[in-house]
Short mmCIF file of C-alpha atoms in Angstrom, two decimals:
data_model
loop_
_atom_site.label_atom_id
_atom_site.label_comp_id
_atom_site.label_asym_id
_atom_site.label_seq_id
_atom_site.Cartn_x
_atom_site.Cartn_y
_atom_site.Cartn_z
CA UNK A 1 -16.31 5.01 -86.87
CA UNK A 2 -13.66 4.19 -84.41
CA UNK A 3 -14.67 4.02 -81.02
CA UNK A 4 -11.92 3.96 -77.99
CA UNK A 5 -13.33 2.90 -74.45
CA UNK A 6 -10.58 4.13 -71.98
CA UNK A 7 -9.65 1.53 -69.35
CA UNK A 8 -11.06 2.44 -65.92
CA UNK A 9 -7.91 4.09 -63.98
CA UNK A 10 -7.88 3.37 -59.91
CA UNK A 11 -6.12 5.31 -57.92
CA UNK A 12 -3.01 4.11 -56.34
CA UNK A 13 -0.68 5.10 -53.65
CA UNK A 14 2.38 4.20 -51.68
CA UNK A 15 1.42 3.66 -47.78
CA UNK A 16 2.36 6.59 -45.37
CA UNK A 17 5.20 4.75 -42.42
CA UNK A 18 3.82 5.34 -38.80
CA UNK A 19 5.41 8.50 -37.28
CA UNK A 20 5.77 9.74 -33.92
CA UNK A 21 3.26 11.66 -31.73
CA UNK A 22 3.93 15.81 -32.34
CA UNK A 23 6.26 14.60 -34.81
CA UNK A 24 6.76 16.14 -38.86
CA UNK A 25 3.15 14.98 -40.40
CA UNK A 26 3.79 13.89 -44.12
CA UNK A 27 2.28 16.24 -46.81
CA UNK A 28 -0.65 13.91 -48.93
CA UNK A 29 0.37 14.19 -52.99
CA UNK A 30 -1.81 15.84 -54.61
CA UNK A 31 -1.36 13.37 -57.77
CA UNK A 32 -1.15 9.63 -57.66
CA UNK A 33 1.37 7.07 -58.68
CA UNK A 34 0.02 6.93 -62.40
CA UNK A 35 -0.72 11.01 -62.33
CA UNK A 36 -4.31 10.87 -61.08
CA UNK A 37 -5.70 14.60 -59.75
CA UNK A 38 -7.42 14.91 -56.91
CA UNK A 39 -8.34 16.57 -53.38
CA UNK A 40 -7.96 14.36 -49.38
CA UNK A 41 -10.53 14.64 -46.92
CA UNK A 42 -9.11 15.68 -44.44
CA UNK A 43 -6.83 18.18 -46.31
CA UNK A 44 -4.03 17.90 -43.33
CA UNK A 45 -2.84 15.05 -42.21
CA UNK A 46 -2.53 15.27 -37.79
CA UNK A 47 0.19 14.33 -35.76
CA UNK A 48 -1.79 13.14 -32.89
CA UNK A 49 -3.94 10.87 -34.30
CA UNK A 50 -4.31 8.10 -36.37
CA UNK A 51 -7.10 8.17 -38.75
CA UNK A 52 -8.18 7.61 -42.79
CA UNK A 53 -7.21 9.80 -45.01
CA UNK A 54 -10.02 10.11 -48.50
CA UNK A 55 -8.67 10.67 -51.96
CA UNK A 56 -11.19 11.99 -54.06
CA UNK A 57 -10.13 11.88 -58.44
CA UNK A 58 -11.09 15.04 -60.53
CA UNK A 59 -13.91 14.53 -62.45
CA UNK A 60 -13.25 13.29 -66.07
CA UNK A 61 -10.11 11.22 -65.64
CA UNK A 62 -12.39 8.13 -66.40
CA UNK A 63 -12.37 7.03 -62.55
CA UNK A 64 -15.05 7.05 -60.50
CA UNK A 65 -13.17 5.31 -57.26
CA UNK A 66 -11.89 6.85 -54.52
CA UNK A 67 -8.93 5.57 -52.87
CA UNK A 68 -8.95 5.33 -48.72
CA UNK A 69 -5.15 5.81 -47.02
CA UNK A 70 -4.76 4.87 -43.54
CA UNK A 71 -2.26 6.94 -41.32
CA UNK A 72 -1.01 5.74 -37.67
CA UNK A 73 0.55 8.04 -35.57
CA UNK A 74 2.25 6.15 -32.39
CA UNK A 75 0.74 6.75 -28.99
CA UNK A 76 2.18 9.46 -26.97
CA UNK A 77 4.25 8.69 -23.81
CA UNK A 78 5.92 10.76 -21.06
CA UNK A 79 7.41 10.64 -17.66
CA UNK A 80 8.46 12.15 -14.41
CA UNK A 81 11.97 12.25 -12.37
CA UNK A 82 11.92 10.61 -9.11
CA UNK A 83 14.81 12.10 -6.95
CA UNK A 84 15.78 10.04 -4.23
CA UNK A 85 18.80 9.51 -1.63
CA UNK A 86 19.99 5.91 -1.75
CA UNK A 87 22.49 5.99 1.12
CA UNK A 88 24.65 8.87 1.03
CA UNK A 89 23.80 9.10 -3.02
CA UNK A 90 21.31 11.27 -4.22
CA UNK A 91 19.91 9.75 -7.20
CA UNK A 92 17.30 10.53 -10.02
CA UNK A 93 15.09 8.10 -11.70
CA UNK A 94 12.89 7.97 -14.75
CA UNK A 95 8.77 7.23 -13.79
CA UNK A 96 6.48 6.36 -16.37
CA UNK A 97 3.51 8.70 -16.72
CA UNK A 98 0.10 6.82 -16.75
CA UNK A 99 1.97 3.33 -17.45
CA UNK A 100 2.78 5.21 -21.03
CA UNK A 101 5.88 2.72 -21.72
CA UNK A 102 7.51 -0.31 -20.13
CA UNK A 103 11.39 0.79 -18.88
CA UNK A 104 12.70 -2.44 -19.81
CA UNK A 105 11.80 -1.56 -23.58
CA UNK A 106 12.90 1.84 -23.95
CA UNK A 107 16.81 3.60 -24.04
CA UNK A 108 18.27 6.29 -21.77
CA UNK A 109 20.34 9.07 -22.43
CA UNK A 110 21.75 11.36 -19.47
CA UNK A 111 23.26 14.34 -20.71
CA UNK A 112 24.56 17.49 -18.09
CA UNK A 113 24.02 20.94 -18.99
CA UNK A 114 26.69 20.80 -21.81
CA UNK A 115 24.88 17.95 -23.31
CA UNK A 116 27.65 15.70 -23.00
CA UNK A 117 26.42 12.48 -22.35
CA UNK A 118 26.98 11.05 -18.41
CA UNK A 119 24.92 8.52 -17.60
CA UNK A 120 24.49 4.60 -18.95
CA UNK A 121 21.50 3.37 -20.62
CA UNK A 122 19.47 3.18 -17.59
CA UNK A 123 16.40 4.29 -15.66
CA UNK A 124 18.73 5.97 -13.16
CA UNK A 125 21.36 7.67 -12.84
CA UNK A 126 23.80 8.56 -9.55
CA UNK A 127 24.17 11.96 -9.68
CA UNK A 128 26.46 12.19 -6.54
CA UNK A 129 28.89 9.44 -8.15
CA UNK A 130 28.82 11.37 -11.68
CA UNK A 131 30.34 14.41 -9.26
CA UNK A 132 32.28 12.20 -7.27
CA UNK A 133 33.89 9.96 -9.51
CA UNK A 134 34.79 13.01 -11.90
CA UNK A 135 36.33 15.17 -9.36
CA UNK A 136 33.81 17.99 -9.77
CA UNK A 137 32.61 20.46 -7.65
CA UNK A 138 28.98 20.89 -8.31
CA UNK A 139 27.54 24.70 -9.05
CA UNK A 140 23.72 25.28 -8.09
CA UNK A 141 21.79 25.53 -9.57
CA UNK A 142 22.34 22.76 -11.94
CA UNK A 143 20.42 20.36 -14.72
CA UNK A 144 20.12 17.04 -16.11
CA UNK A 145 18.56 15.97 -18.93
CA UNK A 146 17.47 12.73 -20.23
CA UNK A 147 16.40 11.38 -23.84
CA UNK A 148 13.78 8.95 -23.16
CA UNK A 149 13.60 6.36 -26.92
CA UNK A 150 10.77 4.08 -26.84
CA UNK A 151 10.74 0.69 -29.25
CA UNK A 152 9.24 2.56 -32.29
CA UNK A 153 12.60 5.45 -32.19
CA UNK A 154 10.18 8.06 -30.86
CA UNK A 155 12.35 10.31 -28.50
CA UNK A 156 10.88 12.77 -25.69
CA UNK A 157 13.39 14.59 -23.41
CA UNK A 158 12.94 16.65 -19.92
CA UNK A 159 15.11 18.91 -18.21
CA UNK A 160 15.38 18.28 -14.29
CA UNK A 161 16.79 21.23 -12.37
CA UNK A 162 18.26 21.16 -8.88
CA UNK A 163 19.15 23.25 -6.06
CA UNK A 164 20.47 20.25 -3.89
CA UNK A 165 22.02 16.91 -4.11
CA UNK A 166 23.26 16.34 -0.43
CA UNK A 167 21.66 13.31 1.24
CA UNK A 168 24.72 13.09 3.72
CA UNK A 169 24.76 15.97 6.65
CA UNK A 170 27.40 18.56 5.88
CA UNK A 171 30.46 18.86 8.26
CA UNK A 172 30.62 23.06 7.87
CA UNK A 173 29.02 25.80 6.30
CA UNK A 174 30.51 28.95 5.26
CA UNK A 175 28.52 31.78 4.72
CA UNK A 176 30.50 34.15 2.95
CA UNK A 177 28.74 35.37 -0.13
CA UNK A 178 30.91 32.58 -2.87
CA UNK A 179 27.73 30.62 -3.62
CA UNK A 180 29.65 28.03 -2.01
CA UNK A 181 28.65 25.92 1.10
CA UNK A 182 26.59 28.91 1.61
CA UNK A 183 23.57 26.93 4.37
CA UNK A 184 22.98 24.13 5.96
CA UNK A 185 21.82 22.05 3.31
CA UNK A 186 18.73 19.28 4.53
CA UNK A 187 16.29 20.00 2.06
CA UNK A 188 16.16 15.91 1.24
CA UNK A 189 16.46 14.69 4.15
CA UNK A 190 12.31 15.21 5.00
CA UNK A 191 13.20 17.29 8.40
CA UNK A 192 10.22 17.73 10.98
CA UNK A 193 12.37 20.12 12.82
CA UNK A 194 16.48 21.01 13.56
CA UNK A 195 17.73 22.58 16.96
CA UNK A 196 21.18 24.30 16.63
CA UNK A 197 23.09 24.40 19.81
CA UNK A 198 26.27 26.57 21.01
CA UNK A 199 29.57 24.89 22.74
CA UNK A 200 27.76 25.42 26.26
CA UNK A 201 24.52 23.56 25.34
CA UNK A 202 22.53 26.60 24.82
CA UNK A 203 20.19 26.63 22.02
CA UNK A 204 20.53 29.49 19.78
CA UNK A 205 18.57 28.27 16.69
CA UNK A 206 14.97 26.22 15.80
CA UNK A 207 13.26 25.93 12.62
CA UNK A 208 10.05 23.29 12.09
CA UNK A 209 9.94 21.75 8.47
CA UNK A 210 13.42 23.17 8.57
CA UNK A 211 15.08 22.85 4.88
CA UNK A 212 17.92 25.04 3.92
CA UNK A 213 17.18 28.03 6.36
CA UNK A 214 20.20 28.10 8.34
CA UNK A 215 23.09 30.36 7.39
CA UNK A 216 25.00 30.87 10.65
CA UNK A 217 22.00 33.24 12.36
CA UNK A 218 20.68 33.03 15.84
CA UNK A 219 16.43 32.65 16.20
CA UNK A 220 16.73 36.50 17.12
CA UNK A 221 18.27 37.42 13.61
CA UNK A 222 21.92 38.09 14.97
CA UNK A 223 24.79 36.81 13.62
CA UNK A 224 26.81 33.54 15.16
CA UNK A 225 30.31 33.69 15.46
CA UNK A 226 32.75 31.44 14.18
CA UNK A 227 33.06 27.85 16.01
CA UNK A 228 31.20 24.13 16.26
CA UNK A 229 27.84 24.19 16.39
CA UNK A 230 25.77 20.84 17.71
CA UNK A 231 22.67 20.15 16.04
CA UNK A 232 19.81 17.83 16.90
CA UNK A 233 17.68 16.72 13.83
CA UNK A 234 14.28 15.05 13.76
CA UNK A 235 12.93 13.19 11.02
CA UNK A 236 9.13 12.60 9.64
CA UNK A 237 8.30 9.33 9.69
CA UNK A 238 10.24 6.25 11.66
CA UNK A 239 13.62 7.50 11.36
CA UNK A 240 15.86 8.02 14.61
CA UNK A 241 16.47 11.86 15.36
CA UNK A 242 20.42 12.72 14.56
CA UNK A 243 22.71 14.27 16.44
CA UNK A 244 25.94 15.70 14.88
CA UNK A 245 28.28 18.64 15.26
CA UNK A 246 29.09 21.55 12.39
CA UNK A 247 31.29 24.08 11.82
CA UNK A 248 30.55 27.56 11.02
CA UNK A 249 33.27 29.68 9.44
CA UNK A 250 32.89 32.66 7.82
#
């Protein structure tokens, strides 16, 4: 009688890379390397968070080991815009959320609404230049995105919308229905309140927390006519109240 004692057969596996947080979980084989059946506890493998993965053989495939895979997924990260007028520049930045990344270890992408790329590889970007420097009128409202790639490749991307980009103090409005110059445009300038006053000195407009109200109507709802305007302007905070003329044209 010839007796065969089957070697002992131990389940083997390559090792799953690291992926990205929400990113395309792997699928576990349901076989090993040398053709081992089995079943993983837990069946699905998450893409939020790390964990061990269980391989259990089939019964009667002379193994009785089971084999233990370990699966990282890379800790989430986001962040906020920051919009901000540096000078007469209005300016967006990228703000970690919760300290989720360090900016000097991560890459930038600024892409416009065509998603052509605009901006360097940098935590800010100068939207007012972008406009200026490319001879382009801007249409509100418009958007900005930016790809945000951390050390390990993982990408996350936001959209940032905006109505305004003026930090400077506009030298006419006109009114007239082309989407174009259409108010007087303050909203980030933090206003506490703005006076509007005629040619003769007589006030004919007032608006507290004043932002982009103004359109060329007196406090009574009538319209203005054509002509300069004088406007006094006071800030929150420590900043000197402005005084400055505008024209209104219709």
């Amino acid at each position: 009688m010839t007796i065969v004692v089957n070697p002992i057969r131990i389940p083997t596996f390559a090792p799953i890379t690291a992926f990205c947080y929400l990113g395309s979980a792997p699928t576990l084989p349901p076989t090993d390397s040398n053709g081992l059946l089995g079943t993983w506890q837990p069946a699905t493998v998450s893409n939020t968070t790390s964990g061990n993965y269980v391989f259990t053989p089939t019964i009667g495939q002379c193994t009785h080991t089971n084999f233990t895979m370990p699966i990282s997924v890379f800790d989430d990260f986001d962040f906020e815009f920051k919009q901000a007028c540096v000078g007469d520049d209005f300016v967006l930045q990228v703000v970690p959320l919760a300290n989720s990344f360090d900016l000097n270890q991560v890459n930038f992408s600024w892409k416009n609404s065509s998603n052509l790329i605009v901006g360097n590889n940098s935590s800010t970007f100068n939207v007012t230049n972008y406009f200026s420097s490319n001879s382009i009128l801007p249409q509100f409202p418009l958007s900005f995105t930016v790809d945000v790639t951390d050390a390990n490749g993982c990408t996350k991307s936001h959209d940032v919308p905006l109505t305004s980009i003026y930090c400077s103090i506009q030298k006419g409005i006109s009114p007239n229905d082309d989407d174009k110059n259409e108010f007087f445009d303050l909203q980030l300038l933090d206003v506490k309140k703005l006076e509007i006053f005629n040619r003769y000195g007589t006030k004919v407009y007032s608006k507290a927390n004043y932002l982009n109200e103004w359109v060329g109507q007196s406090d009574d709802g009538g319209t203005l006519p054509d002509g300069v305007y004088y406007y006094v302007i006071e800030f929150n905070g420590d900043r000197s109240t402005k005084v400055g003329w505008i024209y209104l044209t219709r």
